Amino acid sequence: MFTMSSDKVPLSQRAAAAARPAPVDAASYMEGLNDAQRDAVMTTEGPVLMLAGAGTGKTRALTTRLAHILATRLAAPWQVLAVTFTNKAAREMKERIGHLVGDTVEGMQWLGTFHSIAAKILRIHAEIVDLKSSFTIIDTDDQVRLCKQVIEAAGLDEKRWSGRGLASFIDDWKNRGLTPDNVPRGEAHHFGNGKGIELYKAYQERLVTLNAADFGDLLLHNITIFQKHPDILAKYQDRFRYMLVDEYQDTNIAQYLWLRLLAQKNKNICVVGDDDQSIYGWRGAEVANILNFEKDFPGAKVIRLERNYRSTPAILAAASGLIAANRTRLGKTLWTDDDSEHEKVKLRGVWDGEEEARTVTDDIENEQRKGRSLSDMAVLVRASFQMRSFEERFNTAGIAYQVVGGPRFYEREETRDALAYLRLTRNPEDDLSFLRIVNKPRRGMGDKAIQALTVNARKQGLSLARAAQLLLETDEIKGKARTGLTRFLDGLMRWGEAARDTRPDIIAETILEESGYTEFWKSSKSPQAPSKLENLKELVNAAGEFDTLAGYLDHVSLVADINQDNSEGQVMLMTLHAAKGLEFPVVFLPGWEEEIFPSARSLDENGNEGLEEERRLAYVGITRARESCRISFAANRMVYGRWQNAMPSRFIDELPEAHVEVVSEPGLYGNAASELAAYSSFNDMAETNDTYDTPGWRRAKSARGRTSPAPMLEGRAELVATSSPGSSSFRVGSRVFHQKFGYGQVVAAEGNKLEVDFEHSGHKKVIDSFLEQA
DNA sequence: CGCCATGAGGTTTTT
DNA sequence: CCTCATGGCG
């Protein structure tokens, strides 16, 4: 097919193409696409906003689009810019385009993550922002460390102003595309006694002397370069004839500015995303980017991918019903023509977290008995601390599980130490690495010696390694420190020498061995030592896949993880965030309680915007499910070692009841009467005139009053409010205070559930334990 | 230099 | 409650 036939094109396709030479507009890769997808592929010219709902074949559409551009020769592979957020996404995209166009995809050197592409551009023009093209990319840890140094140097109280705090301010500014000169003056007051901007400036200067850039810099420096040098910008504008951006709803302002600059000329920019799945606002993502796309790029064509190929109608209805409560959205309606028999979304209330873990585990075992593989099931939680109860239960039940996410390989202490050795070997000027390992293992270089060395180096404008070398020529250093430092520096020279003509894995192993680092862990009593040694071995192996040490190190700084083999036959346990983009036949969504989900902190810090993002997170969770979605909430939960009663999440009330089934605990409550009660409790909802803002325990509440106790409450206790037999300590008429709602007056009391008129928040139903006498 | 006591804080995560 | 970081002391 076409001119770029290759071994990668399946034979069947090549045969087909040979049999009936297809005209370009009826190309075989278009087969099986629906109208919207086809539209998204064919509309190559001008700005395009591809609004792709969950499970609507987004990846297929966008990879086909790129394949189409290449196949029809609208652009050469190197004239296409395609950006993603993660390496994984970039890899998958490349692979899938490869299936369509074969080796041509290898020419797509501008397909990658925002960061890797920005880094590539920055290496070419580094001198404009006072860097050398060999600059190092520092990670979050080093960033914090540097910030700490800057705070210290500024003579600020280090207890009051943490490195972490400064780093997050700087990150935030960089995410918004702000250099020190552009930060609004008012924002300086937020940090370091009004020294915020000064500190930011000092931090940037330190980076320049270190010849380093942090992640935020990669984009920001690009923007600076483009703005200062229209000629350079023009070059890239001409080069990138077609641009494609995946997960556009996750872009921050800096990324937006970068894209806008590049797209200015050809305007052939296609952004793909789903505003309903924007869940990274807290790290700088701007939903506004996708909401305003049509304004930012006049004449943009909006293409909606709404036909869902993943989930059952009930799951789609539940997700759609929930997300409809959000006000700021572009609006989409997912539909499916799958009308086969399917189950409703299952909702279960339980007594406490332990019971929740137990029932989920039971469900999993049931499914397994029915022949379902463990890897077809996933438990998705809001926050990682919720994982523990499931892990414990899985362990006792002997169910294999895999936690997805968690601490990353390249972030672990031993990995970072080892990399510091390798980096320092390649570049002896790398002071951050020097500091990290100069005394690890111990070489007699204590805090005092290092302090002196640092001062010395800075005075002479030398790197630490160089300064150390000079220091050894004097008599100022003696004893253990002298021998330790001498051996260390000798080692560096030797390794640097050897690195030139030795395989990276061999050199890595040699360095770790000769430096005494391996021995450091071997003789460590730490219980983690064996696994750390394992990790070091893994790192050495990973290095072996590269031709040079430098090549490996470049790769490492932009890749957060080495490929972990996802072994089959394990239940997946992860956060909702980590689950974005994945799908499973059976999905469990536990912990749907106020405070937990939506997270109290999101609401506190970001108000309604925070709430909407939480709701999108819930939407992401539900839409991960193909066949079965099981939501649960507990009436009591142990939080920080204290028992707290919990209210069912308001999101539960927002699920359309027609598509939800309340399930009682199998065996315990599984009788017809309670099933009935469950249904009628739903019907009762129509009678209550509770409004949307009532945190949702209506369901439980309405069930409580019935002759037959609600199924999920039966036996152990009433759900939500264990109505203390006596009455509440608050009387009607008394003035009370609530953490979130403020001051108010009790207007009605039933057991420990009260109705209160709050002065600022209006009429609410609350549980007395949330109140204080005012 | 390493170990224990004490205290604070305790979503979500990629590059 | 539990974990991590820091600080003081041996």
PDB file of C-alpha atoms in Angstrom, chain A residues 209-306:
ATOM      1  CA  THR A 209      26.005  27.912  37.209  1.00  0.00           C
ATOM      2  CA  LEU A 210      25.219  24.233  37.514  1.00  0.00           C
ATOM      3  CA  ASN A 211      24.423  24.085  33.810  1.00  0.00           C
ATOM      4  CA  ALA A 212      21.114  22.526  34.685  1.00  0.00           C
ATOM      5  CA  ALA A 213      17.423  22.876  33.992  1.00  0.00           C
ATOM      6  CA  ASP A 214      14.447  21.579  35.926  1.00  0.00           C
ATOM      7  CA  PHE A 215      11.385  20.126  34.234  1.00  0.00           C
ATOM      8  CA  GLY A 216       9.560  23.426  34.184  1.00  0.00           C
ATOM      9  CA  ASP A 217      12.523  25.140  32.579  1.00  0.00           C
ATOM     10  CA  LEU A 218      12.428  22.910  29.550  1.00  0.00           C
ATOM     11  CA  LEU A 219       9.192  24.487  28.360  1.00  0.00           C
ATOM     12  CA  LEU A 220       9.818  27.924  29.791  1.00  0.00           C
ATOM     13  CA  HIS A 221      13.231  28.296  28.182  1.00  0.00           C
ATOM     14  CA  ASN A 222      11.704  27.259  24.877  1.00  0.00           C
ATOM     15  CA  ILE A 223       9.159  30.025  25.209  1.00  0.00           C
ATOM     16  CA  THR A 224      11.839  32.537  26.095  1.00  0.00           C
ATOM     17  CA  ILE A 225      13.896  31.508  23.089  1.00  0.00           C
ATOM     18  CA  PHE A 226      10.930  31.708  20.736  1.00  0.00           C
ATOM     19  CA  GLN A 227       9.949  35.106  22.018  1.00  0.00           C
ATOM     20  CA  LYS A 228      13.425  36.564  21.894  1.00  0.00           C
ATOM     21  CA  HIS A 229      14.288  35.139  18.512  1.00  0.00           C
ATOM     22  CA  PRO A 230      11.492  35.302  15.964  1.00  0.00           C
ATOM     23  CA  ASP A 231      13.819  33.818  13.379  1.00  0.00           C
ATOM     24  CA  ILE A 232      14.259  30.666  15.398  1.00  0.00           C
ATOM     25  CA  LEU A 233      10.562  30.468  16.088  1.00  0.00           C
ATOM     26  CA  ALA A 234       9.849  30.894  12.384  1.00  0.00           C
ATOM     27  CA  LYS A 235      12.083  27.955  11.634  1.00  0.00           C
ATOM     28  CA  TYR A 236      10.054  25.669  13.861  1.00  0.00           C
ATOM     29  CA  GLN A 237       6.781  27.124  12.682  1.00  0.00           C
ATOM     30  CA  ASP A 238       7.761  26.216   9.166  1.00  0.00           C
ATOM     31  CA  ARG A 239       8.984  22.811  10.127  1.00  0.00           C
ATOM     32  CA  PHE A 240       5.869  21.723  11.973  1.00  0.00           C
ATOM     33  CA  ARG A 241       3.278  21.657   9.234  1.00  0.00           C
ATOM     34  CA  TYR A 242       0.950  19.538  11.297  1.00  0.00           C
ATOM     35  CA  MET A 243       0.657  19.429  15.050  1.00  0.00           C
ATOM     36  CA  LEU A 244      -1.175  17.010  17.246  1.00  0.00           C
ATOM     37  CA  VAL A 245      -1.631  17.194  20.984  1.00  0.00           C
ATOM     38  CA  ASP A 246      -2.947  14.353  23.064  1.00  0.00           C
ATOM     39  CA  GLU A 247      -4.727  14.842  26.422  1.00  0.00           C
ATOM     40  CA  TYR A 248      -5.118  18.523  25.743  1.00  0.00           C
ATOM     41  CA  GLN A 249      -7.244  18.963  28.852  1.00  0.00           C
ATOM     42  CA  ASP A 250      -4.107  18.310  30.893  1.00  0.00           C
ATOM     43  CA  THR A 251      -1.981  21.066  29.387  1.00  0.00           C
ATOM     44  CA  ASN A 252      -0.805  23.904  31.581  1.00  0.00           C
ATOM     45  CA  ILE A 253      -0.395  27.506  30.565  1.00  0.00           C
ATOM     46  CA  ALA A 254       3.256  27.161  29.600  1.00  0.00           C
ATOM     47  CA  GLN A 255       2.433  24.251  27.326  1.00  0.00           C
ATOM     48  CA  TYR A 256      -0.436  26.202  25.866  1.00  0.00           C
ATOM     49  CA  LEU A 257       1.805  29.188  25.124  1.00  0.00           C
ATOM     50  CA  TRP A 258       4.401  26.934  23.584  1.00  0.00           C
ATOM     51  CA  LEU A 259       1.834  25.280  21.331  1.00  0.00           C
ATOM     52  CA  ARG A 260       0.276  28.558  20.368  1.00  0.00           C
ATOM     53  CA  LEU A 261       3.596  30.017  19.345  1.00  0.00           C
ATOM     54  CA  LEU A 262       4.400  27.022  17.204  1.00  0.00           C
ATOM     55  CA  ALA A 263       0.978  26.757  15.611  1.00  0.00           C
ATOM     56  CA  GLN A 264       0.711  30.409  14.772  1.00  0.00           C
ATOM     57  CA  LYS A 265       1.772  30.080  11.188  1.00  0.00           C
ATOM     58  CA  ASN A 266       0.272  26.932   9.738  1.00  0.00           C
ATOM     59  CA  LYS A 267      -2.545  26.670  12.226  1.00  0.00           C
ATOM     60  CA  ASN A 268      -2.826  22.988  11.500  1.00  0.00           C
ATOM     61  CA  ILE A 269      -3.148  22.029  15.097  1.00  0.00           C
ATOM     62  CA  CYS A 270      -5.320  19.204  16.245  1.00  0.00           C
ATOM     63  CA  VAL A 271      -5.881  18.856  19.950  1.00  0.00           C
ATOM     64  CA  VAL A 272      -7.439  15.771  21.382  1.00  0.00           C
ATOM     65  CA  GLY A 273      -8.942  15.555  24.789  1.00  0.00           C
ATOM     66  CA  ASP A 274     -11.901  15.314  27.069  1.00  0.00           C
ATOM     67  CA  ASP A 275     -12.734  18.144  29.401  1.00  0.00           C
ATOM     68  CA  ASP A 276     -14.660  15.690  31.542  1.00  0.00           C
ATOM     69  CA  GLN A 277     -11.464  13.829  32.260  1.00  0.00           C
ATOM     70  CA  SER A 278      -9.385  16.768  33.381  1.00  0.00           C
ATOM     71  CA  ILE A 279      -8.072  15.631  36.746  1.00  0.00           C
ATOM     72  CA  TYR A 280      -4.714  17.310  37.028  1.00  0.00           C
ATOM     73  CA  GLY A 281      -5.698  20.865  37.897  1.00  0.00           C
ATOM     74  CA  TRP A 282      -3.704  20.609  41.106  1.00  0.00           C
ATOM     75  CA  ARG A 283      -0.495  20.305  39.184  1.00  0.00           C
ATOM     76  CA  GLY A 284      -1.128  23.192  36.887  1.00  0.00           C
ATOM     77  CA  ALA A 285      -3.384  21.767  34.192  1.00  0.00           C
ATOM     78  CA  GLU A 286      -5.863  24.314  32.930  1.00  0.00           C
ATOM     79  CA  VAL A 287      -9.229  22.973  31.847  1.00  0.00           C
ATOM     80  CA  ALA A 288      -9.706  26.436  30.423  1.00  0.00           C
ATOM     81  CA  ASN A 289      -7.270  25.527  27.662  1.00  0.00           C
ATOM     82  CA  ILE A 290      -9.643  23.037  26.171  1.00  0.00           C
ATOM     83  CA  LEU A 291     -12.746  25.039  27.033  1.00  0.00           C
ATOM     84  CA  ASN A 292     -11.361  28.056  25.184  1.00  0.00           C
ATOM     85  CA  PHE A 293      -9.814  26.305  22.243  1.00  0.00           C
ATOM     86  CA  GLU A 294     -12.395  27.580  19.798  1.00  0.00           C
ATOM     87  CA  LYS A 295     -11.726  31.135  20.938  1.00  0.00           C
ATOM     88  CA  ASP A 296      -7.962  30.744  20.899  1.00  0.00           C
ATOM     89  CA  PHE A 297      -7.919  29.225  17.462  1.00  0.00           C
ATOM     90  CA  PRO A 298     -10.617  30.927  15.439  1.00  0.00           C
ATOM     91  CA  GLY A 299     -12.322  28.799  12.863  1.00  0.00           C
ATOM     92  CA  ALA A 300     -11.594  25.652  14.811  1.00  0.00           C
ATOM     93  CA  LYS A 301     -13.614  22.655  13.863  1.00  0.00           C
ATOM     94  CA  VAL A 302     -15.008  20.688  16.766  1.00  0.00           C
ATOM     95  CA  ILE A 303     -15.401  16.981  16.296  1.00  0.00           C
ATOM     96  CA  ARG A 304     -17.109  14.968  18.972  1.00  0.00           C
ATOM     97  CA  LEU A 305     -16.349  11.317  19.450  1.00  0.00           C
ATOM     98  CA  GLU A 306     -19.331  10.154  21.434  1.00  0.00           C
TER      99      GLU A 306
END
